[in-house]
PDB file of C-alpha atoms in Angstrom:
ATOM      1  CA  UNK A 130      15.976   5.037   9.318  1.00 60.00           C
ATOM      2  CA  UNK A 131      18.512   4.681   6.535  1.00 59.00           C
ATOM      3  CA  UNK A 132      22.136   3.769   5.875  1.00 60.00           C
ATOM      4  CA  UNK A 133      24.252   3.699   2.749  1.00 55.00           C
ATOM      5  CA  UNK A 134      27.627   2.656   1.443  1.00 55.00           C
ATOM      6  CA  UNK A 135      29.714   1.754  -1.581  1.00 49.00           C
ATOM      7  CA  UNK A 136      30.732  -1.633  -2.896  1.00 48.00           C
ATOM      8  CA  UNK A 137      32.460  -2.964  -5.991  1.00 41.00           C
ATOM      9  CA  UNK A 138      31.329  -5.986  -7.956  1.00 42.00           C
ATOM     10  CA  UNK A 139      34.264  -8.213  -8.846  1.00 39.00           C
ATOM     11  CA  UNK A 140      35.247 -11.866  -8.946  1.00 37.00           C
ATOM     12  CA  UNK A 141      37.731 -11.369  -6.125  1.00 38.00           C
ATOM     13  CA  UNK A 142      35.172  -9.953  -3.663  1.00 38.00           C
ATOM     14  CA  UNK A 143      34.369  -6.419  -2.575  1.00 39.00           C
ATOM     15  CA  UNK A 144      36.857  -3.920  -3.927  1.00 43.00           C
ATOM     16  CA  UNK A 145      38.874  -6.491  -5.844  1.00 40.00           C
ATOM     17  CA  UNK A 146      39.780  -5.577  -9.445  1.00 40.00           C
ATOM     18  CA  UNK A 147      38.663  -7.807 -12.291  1.00 46.00           C
ATOM     19  CA  UNK A 148      40.931  -7.689 -15.344  1.00 46.00           C
ATOM     20  CA  UNK A 149      38.508  -9.674 -17.497  1.00 47.00           C
ATOM     21  CA  UNK A 150      35.455  -7.470 -17.090  1.00 50.00           C
ATOM     22  CA  UNK A 151      35.822  -3.718 -16.737  1.00 48.00           C
ATOM     23  CA  UNK A 152      32.093  -3.197 -16.117  1.00 54.00           C
ATOM     24  CA  UNK A 153      32.184  -5.627 -13.188  1.00 59.00           C
ATOM     25  CA  UNK A 154      34.589  -3.346 -11.282  1.00 67.00           C
ATOM     26  CA  UNK A 155      32.366  -0.276 -11.446  1.00 69.00           C
ATOM     27  CA  UNK A 156      31.291   0.938  -7.976  1.00 75.00           C
ATOM     28  CA  UNK A 157      27.797   0.135  -6.812  1.00 74.00           C
ATOM     29  CA  UNK A 158      25.867   2.325  -4.384  1.00 72.00           C
ATOM     30  CA  UNK A 159      23.629   0.524  -1.907  1.00 78.00           C
ATOM     31  CA  UNK A 160      21.072   2.038   0.407  1.00 76.00           C
ATOM     32  CA  UNK A 161      19.435   0.340   3.372  1.00 78.00           C
ATOM     33  CA  UNK A 162      16.457   1.607   5.305  1.00 75.00           C
ATOM     34  CA  UNK A 163      13.527   0.575   7.448  1.00 77.00           C
ATOM     35  CA  UNK A 164       9.914   1.652   7.193  1.00 72.00           C
ATOM     36  CA  UNK A 165       7.702   0.928  10.198  1.00 72.00           C
ATOM     37  CA  UNK A 166       3.925   0.805   9.776  1.00 69.00           C
ATOM     38  CA  UNK A 167       2.182   0.999  13.137  1.00 62.00           C
ATOM     39  CA  UNK A 168      -1.463   0.987  12.030  1.00 61.00           C
ATOM     40  CA  UNK A 169      -3.053  -2.425  12.707  1.00 54.00           C
ATOM     41  CA  UNK A 170      -5.070  -1.971   9.529  1.00 56.00           C
ATOM     42  CA  UNK A 171      -1.779  -2.006   7.607  1.00 61.00           C
ATOM     43  CA  UNK A 172      -2.167  -5.779   7.290  1.00 61.00           C
ATOM     44  CA  UNK A 173      -4.251  -4.795   4.255  1.00 63.00           C
ATOM     45  CA  UNK A 174      -1.159  -3.190   2.744  1.00 64.00           C
ATOM     46  CA  UNK A 175       1.473  -5.670   3.867  1.00 69.00           C
ATOM     47  CA  UNK A 176      -0.632  -8.616   2.764  1.00 69.00           C
ATOM     48  CA  UNK A 177      -0.660  -7.188  -0.762  1.00 70.00           C
ATOM     49  CA  UNK A 178       3.115  -7.158  -1.104  1.00 78.00           C
ATOM     50  CA  UNK A 179       5.488  -9.937  -2.165  1.00 80.00           C
ATOM     51  CA  UNK A 180       8.475 -10.791   0.094  1.00 82.00           C
ATOM     52  CA  UNK A 181      10.861  -9.013  -2.311  1.00 85.00           C
ATOM     53  CA  UNK A 182      10.149  -6.243  -4.809  1.00 83.00           C
ATOM     54  CA  UNK A 183      12.560  -5.757  -7.718  1.00 80.00           C
ATOM     55  CA  UNK A 184      12.082  -2.558  -9.700  1.00 76.00           C
ATOM     56  CA  UNK A 185      13.344  -2.211 -13.233  1.00 67.00           C
ATOM     57  CA  UNK A 186      12.914   0.935 -15.262  1.00 59.00           C
ATOM     58  CA  UNK A 187      13.300   1.301 -19.005  1.00 58.00           C
ATOM     59  CA  UNK A 188      16.504  -0.454 -20.112  1.00 59.00           C
ATOM     60  CA  UNK A 189      17.486  -1.043 -16.497  1.00 59.00           C
ATOM     61  CA  UNK A 190      17.235   2.618 -15.447  1.00 65.00           C
ATOM     62  CA  UNK A 191      15.944   3.469 -11.987  1.00 69.00           C
ATOM     63  CA  UNK A 192      12.445   5.047 -12.125  1.00 74.00           C
ATOM     64  CA  UNK A 193      12.914   8.836 -12.222  1.00 79.00           C
ATOM     65  CA  UNK A 194      10.873   9.633  -9.114  1.00 79.00           C
ATOM     66  CA  UNK A 195      12.750   7.056  -7.079  1.00 82.00           C
ATOM     67  CA  UNK A 196      16.091   8.363  -8.304  1.00 83.00           C
ATOM     68  CA  UNK A 197      15.202  11.940  -7.290  1.00 86.00           C
ATOM     69  CA  UNK A 198      14.211  10.770  -3.801  1.00 85.00           C
ATOM     70  CA  UNK A 199      17.415   8.717  -3.543  1.00 84.00           C
ATOM     71  CA  UNK A 200      19.573  11.742  -4.393  1.00 87.00           C
ATOM     72  CA  UNK A 201      17.762  13.887  -1.821  1.00 88.00           C
ATOM     73  CA  UNK A 202      18.260  11.180   0.790  1.00 87.00           C
ATOM     74  CA  UNK A 203      21.965  10.965  -0.029  1.00 86.00           C
ATOM     75  CA  UNK A 204      22.407  14.720   0.399  1.00 88.00           C
ATOM     76  CA  UNK A 205      20.809  14.705   3.854  1.00 89.00           C
ATOM     77  CA  UNK A 206      22.808  11.675   4.986  1.00 86.00           C
ATOM     78  CA  UNK A 207      26.181  12.892   3.703  1.00 86.00           C
ATOM     79  CA  UNK A 208      25.797  16.466   4.977  1.00 85.00           C
ATOM     80  CA  UNK A 209      23.480  16.317   7.994  1.00 85.00           C
ATOM     81  CA  UNK A 210      22.311  19.584   9.511  1.00 86.00           C
ATOM     82  CA  UNK A 211      19.498  20.907  11.674  1.00 88.00           C
ATOM     83  CA  UNK A 212      16.302  19.035  10.834  1.00 87.00           C
ATOM     84  CA  UNK A 213      18.001  16.282   8.835  1.00 88.00           C
ATOM     85  CA  UNK A 214      16.337  13.514  10.858  1.00 89.00           C
ATOM     86  CA  UNK A 215      12.896  14.871   9.975  1.00 91.00           C
ATOM     87  CA  UNK A 216      13.910  15.341   6.343  1.00 90.00           C
ATOM     88  CA  UNK A 217      15.209  11.770   6.107  1.00 89.00           C
ATOM     89  CA  UNK A 218      11.996  10.387   7.589  1.00 88.00           C
ATOM     90  CA  UNK A 219       9.875  12.313   5.089  1.00 89.00           C
ATOM     91  CA  UNK A 220      12.091  11.357   2.149  1.00 88.00           C
ATOM     92  CA  UNK A 221      11.787   7.706   3.169  1.00 87.00           C
ATOM     93  CA  UNK A 222       8.020   8.203   2.969  1.00 86.00           C
ATOM     94  CA  UNK A 223       8.502   9.365  -0.620  1.00 86.00           C
ATOM     95  CA  UNK A 224      10.796   6.424  -1.393  1.00 86.00           C
ATOM     96  CA  UNK A 225       8.227   3.987  -0.027  1.00 84.00           C
ATOM     97  CA  UNK A 226       5.405   5.557  -2.046  1.00 84.00           C
ATOM     98  CA  UNK A 227       7.516   5.582  -5.212  1.00 84.00           C
ATOM     99  CA  UNK A 228       8.357   1.907  -4.729  1.00 84.00           C
ATOM    100  CA  UNK A 229       4.683   1.052  -4.216  1.00 82.00           C
ATOM    101  CA  UNK A 230       3.616   3.140  -7.217  1.00 81.00           C
ATOM    102  CA  UNK A 231       6.216   1.639  -9.552  1.00 81.00           C
ATOM    103  CA  UNK A 232       5.539  -1.919  -8.409  1.00 80.00           C
ATOM    104  CA  UNK A 233       1.750  -1.553  -8.651  1.00 79.00           C
ATOM    105  CA  UNK A 234       2.029  -0.271 -12.232  1.00 76.00           C
ATOM    106  CA  UNK A 235       4.394  -3.057 -13.289  1.00 75.00           C
ATOM    107  CA  UNK A 236       3.698  -6.489 -14.776  1.00 73.00           C
ATOM    108  CA  UNK A 237       4.588  -8.335 -11.553  1.00 72.00           C
ATOM    109  CA  UNK A 238       1.784  -6.823  -9.453  1.00 75.00           C
ATOM    110  CA  UNK A 239      -1.021  -9.250  -8.697  1.00 79.00           C
ATOM    111  CA  UNK A 240      -4.607  -7.951  -8.572  1.00 83.00           C
ATOM    112  CA  UNK A 241      -5.200  -6.347  -5.161  1.00 83.00           C
ATOM    113  CA  UNK A 242      -6.363  -3.077  -3.625  1.00 82.00           C
ATOM    114  CA  UNK A 243      -2.895  -1.520  -3.902  1.00 83.00           C
ATOM    115  CA  UNK A 244      -2.728  -2.093  -7.651  1.00 85.00           C
ATOM    116  CA  UNK A 245      -6.189  -0.570  -7.912  1.00 89.00           C
ATOM    117  CA  UNK A 246      -5.304   2.418  -5.740  1.00 87.00           C
ATOM    118  CA  UNK A 247      -2.459   3.400  -8.070  1.00 86.00           C
ATOM    119  CA  UNK A 248      -4.483   2.738 -11.228  1.00 90.00           C
ATOM    120  CA  UNK A 249      -5.465   6.143 -12.687  1.00 91.00           C
ATOM    121  CA  UNK A 250      -8.807   4.794 -13.933  1.00 93.00           C
ATOM    122  CA  UNK A 251      -9.817   2.790 -10.849  1.00 94.00           C
ATOM    123  CA  UNK A 252      -8.093   4.779  -8.101  1.00 94.00           C
ATOM    124  CA  UNK A 253     -10.859   7.425  -7.814  1.00 96.00           C
ATOM    125  CA  UNK A 254     -13.419   4.702  -7.041  1.00 97.00           C
ATOM    126  CA  UNK A 255     -11.295   3.258  -4.251  1.00 95.00           C
ATOM    127  CA  UNK A 256     -10.791   6.749  -2.818  1.00 94.00           C
ATOM    128  CA  UNK A 257     -14.541   7.338  -2.862  1.00 96.00           C
ATOM    129  CA  UNK A 258     -15.221   4.045  -1.084  1.00 95.00           C
ATOM    130  CA  UNK A 259     -12.632   4.734   1.608  1.00 92.00           C
ATOM    131  CA  UNK A 260     -13.863   8.290   2.153  1.00 93.00           C
ATOM    132  CA  UNK A 261     -17.510   7.236   2.506  1.00 94.00           C
ATOM    133  CA  UNK A 262     -17.700   3.524   3.325  1.00 93.00           C
ATOM    134  CA  UNK A 263     -21.172   3.984   4.827  1.00 94.00           C
ATOM    135  CA  UNK A 264     -22.580   5.111   1.467  1.00 96.00           C
ATOM    136  CA  UNK A 265     -24.428   2.418  -0.486  1.00 95.00           C
ATOM    137  CA  UNK A 266     -22.184   2.667  -3.515  1.00 97.00           C
ATOM    138  CA  UNK A 267     -23.500   1.095  -6.709  1.00 97.00           C
ATOM    139  CA  UNK A 268     -21.403   0.015  -9.660  1.00 97.00           C
ATOM    140  CA  UNK A 269     -23.034   2.761 -11.722  1.00 97.00           C
ATOM    141  CA  UNK A 270     -22.072   5.471  -9.214  1.00 98.00           C
ATOM    142  CA  UNK A 271     -18.489   4.280  -8.959  1.00 98.00           C
ATOM    143  CA  UNK A 272     -18.235   4.050 -12.741  1.00 98.00           C
ATOM    144  CA  UNK A 273     -19.339   7.700 -13.001  1.00 97.00           C
ATOM    145  CA  UNK A 274     -16.683   8.689 -10.458  1.00 97.00           C
ATOM    146  CA  UNK A 275     -14.103   7.128 -12.785  1.00 97.00           C
ATOM    147  CA  UNK A 276     -15.691   8.444 -16.018  1.00 97.00           C
ATOM    148  CA  UNK A 277     -16.079   4.900 -17.326  1.00 97.00           C
ATOM    149  CA  UNK A 278     -18.999   2.886 -18.592  1.00 97.00           C
ATOM    150  CA  UNK A 279     -20.490   0.410 -16.136  1.00 96.00           C
ATOM    151  CA  UNK A 280     -19.151  -2.631 -17.990  1.00 96.00           C
ATOM    152  CA  UNK A 281     -15.675  -1.175 -18.547  1.00 97.00           C
ATOM    153  CA  UNK A 282     -15.429  -0.111 -14.916  1.00 97.00           C
ATOM    154  CA  UNK A 283     -16.597  -3.454 -13.517  1.00 97.00           C
ATOM    155  CA  UNK A 284     -14.150  -5.402 -15.688  1.00 97.00           C
ATOM    156  CA  UNK A 285     -11.197  -3.153 -14.888  1.00 95.00           C
ATOM    157  CA  UNK A 286     -12.010  -3.106 -11.166  1.00 96.00           C
ATOM    158  CA  UNK A 287     -11.977  -6.898 -10.936  1.00 96.00           C
ATOM    159  CA  UNK A 288      -8.860  -7.067 -13.110  1.00 93.00           C
ATOM    160  CA  UNK A 289      -6.894  -4.654 -10.927  1.00 91.00           C
ATOM    161  CA  UNK A 290      -8.372  -5.242  -7.461  1.00 92.00           C
ATOM    162  CA  UNK A 291      -9.172  -8.945  -7.773  1.00 92.00           C
ATOM    163  CA  UNK A 292     -12.735  -8.747  -6.444  1.00 94.00           C
ATOM    164  CA  UNK A 293     -16.019  -7.048  -7.436  1.00 96.00           C
ATOM    165  CA  UNK A 294     -16.774  -3.542  -6.120  1.00 97.00           C
ATOM    166  CA  UNK A 295     -19.525  -4.776  -3.770  1.00 96.00           C
ATOM    167  CA  UNK A 296     -17.187  -7.292  -2.141  1.00 95.00           C
ATOM    168  CA  UNK A 297     -14.468  -4.684  -1.772  1.00 94.00           C
ATOM    169  CA  UNK A 298     -16.926  -2.226  -0.204  1.00 96.00           C
ATOM    170  CA  UNK A 299     -18.039  -4.862   2.305  1.00 95.00           C
ATOM    171  CA  UNK A 300     -14.423  -5.541   3.306  1.00 93.00           C
ATOM    172  CA  UNK A 301     -13.692  -1.830   3.746  1.00 93.00           C
ATOM    173  CA  UNK A 302     -16.758  -1.444   5.951  1.00 95.00           C
ATOM    174  CA  UNK A 303     -15.777  -4.365   8.145  1.00 95.00           C
ATOM    175  CA  UNK A 304     -12.191  -3.124   8.435  1.00 91.00           C
ATOM    176  CA  UNK A 305     -13.546   0.266   9.529  1.00 92.00           C
ATOM    177  CA  UNK A 306     -15.765  -1.514  12.046  1.00 95.00           C
ATOM    178  CA  UNK A 307     -12.781  -3.223  13.682  1.00 93.00           C
ATOM    179  CA  UNK A 308     -11.246   0.208  14.284  1.00 91.00           C
ATOM    180  CA  UNK A 309     -14.418   1.514  15.915  1.00 94.00           C
ATOM    181  CA  UNK A 310     -14.795  -1.595  18.052  1.00 95.00           C
ATOM    182  CA  UNK A 311     -11.182  -1.335  19.153  1.00 92.00           C
ATOM    183  CA  UNK A 312     -10.868   2.409  19.689  1.00 92.00           C
ATOM    184  CA  UNK A 313     -14.318   3.492  20.900  1.00 94.00           C
ATOM    185  CA  UNK A 314     -16.994   2.435  23.367  1.00 94.00           C
ATOM    186  CA  UNK A 315     -19.797   2.723  20.832  1.00 96.00           C
ATOM    187  CA  UNK A 316     -22.384  -0.053  21.079  1.00 96.00           C
ATOM    188  CA  UNK A 317     -22.337  -2.621  18.300  1.00 97.00           C
ATOM    189  CA  UNK A 318     -25.567  -1.201  16.876  1.00 96.00           C
ATOM    190  CA  UNK A 319     -23.959   2.241  16.478  1.00 97.00           C
ATOM    191  CA  UNK A 320     -20.856   0.749  14.891  1.00 97.00           C
ATOM    192  CA  UNK A 321     -23.058  -1.106  12.421  1.00 97.00           C
ATOM    193  CA  UNK A 322     -24.853   2.116  11.486  1.00 96.00           C
ATOM    194  CA  UNK A 323     -21.651   4.135  11.125  1.00 95.00           C
ATOM    195  CA  UNK A 324     -20.117   1.683   8.645  1.00 95.00           C
ATOM    196  CA  UNK A 325     -23.246   1.440   6.515  1.00 95.00           C
ATOM    197  CA  UNK A 326     -25.297  -1.506   7.768  1.00 96.00           C
ATOM    198  CA  UNK A 327     -29.046  -1.070   8.134  1.00 93.00           C
ATOM    199  CA  UNK A 328     -29.326  -3.576  10.976  1.00 95.00           C
ATOM    200  CA  UNK A 329     -27.125  -4.889  13.754  1.00 96.00           C
ATOM    201  CA  UNK A 330     -28.057  -8.451  12.800  1.00 96.00           C
ATOM    202  CA  UNK A 331     -26.824  -8.051   9.220  1.00 96.00           C
ATOM    203  CA  UNK A 332     -23.621  -6.447  10.470  1.00 97.00           C
ATOM    204  CA  UNK A 333     -22.998  -9.213  13.006  1.00 97.00           C
ATOM    205  CA  UNK A 334     -23.485 -11.909  10.359  1.00 97.00           C
ATOM    206  CA  UNK A 335     -21.090 -10.214   7.948  1.00 96.00           C
ATOM    207  CA  UNK A 336     -18.536  -9.607  10.710  1.00 96.00           C
ATOM    208  CA  UNK A 337     -18.624 -13.233  11.853  1.00 96.00           C
ATOM    209  CA  UNK A 338     -18.277 -14.490   8.278  1.00 96.00           C
ATOM    210  CA  UNK A 339     -15.182 -12.330   7.825  1.00 94.00           C
ATOM    211  CA  UNK A 340     -13.455 -12.662  11.206  1.00 94.00           C
ATOM    212  CA  UNK A 341     -14.882 -15.897  12.581  1.00 94.00           C
ATOM    213  CA  UNK A 342     -16.445 -14.375  15.695  1.00 95.00           C
ATOM    214  CA  UNK A 343     -19.298 -11.933  16.457  1.00 96.00           C
ATOM    215  CA  UNK A 344     -18.289  -8.266  16.909  1.00 96.00           C
ATOM    216  CA  UNK A 345     -19.121  -8.116  20.631  1.00 95.00           C
ATOM    217  CA  UNK A 346     -16.992 -11.168  21.374  1.00 96.00           C
ATOM    218  CA  UNK A 347     -14.201  -9.839  19.122  1.00 96.00           C
ATOM    219  CA  UNK A 348     -14.181  -6.615  21.148  1.00 95.00           C
ATOM    220  CA  UNK A 349     -14.123  -8.430  24.506  1.00 93.00           C
ATOM    221  CA  UNK A 350     -11.115 -10.458  23.390  1.00 92.00           C
ATOM    222  CA  UNK A 351      -9.151  -7.210  23.041  1.00 88.00           C
ATOM    223  CA  UNK A 352      -9.792  -6.077  26.598  1.00 78.00           C
TER     224      UNK A 352
END
């Protein structure tokens, strides 16, 4: 959902003129909105974000993509018509993605999977891992996906994601396993196989190391 309004910066409060600073009395447009993420796996995303994100374009300008989305949102809100609610929801999706993209590419982004996902050189490797987490990806294979040398890829991956490719792959597999344990009745052995583990024992050890409890017990706790 979204809401907007106008305000005026001035020493006397909203709308008050300021004779000493003409620029301070220029109107300011503010836009408020909410973005709900219902996927339990979104903790991956939310945990990567700071409490507040401040975006600054070149010389204070709003990033172009975000400005285009803002104008589209303003049109739908000021002149609502049939289908405006759906349009607003989709435009908010674009706003959210633009904010994430701009923040991840900026100097304030700490190394994490989100920064890597929006990195044009590392992003293809993360996409490959998420599309086929059960594949035994090697650094060499992922480097080829990104058209980088092994050493350049490994260094950039750690610099942007904050962990080596093998560690990231293991975390993606275990996150996928939690979804299967939660949403299906597959036995633990089948879950282990689907997410790329050769044995149930190896999967159970990795799962317990990550989540503090064996997969079968983790599943029972959800029931």
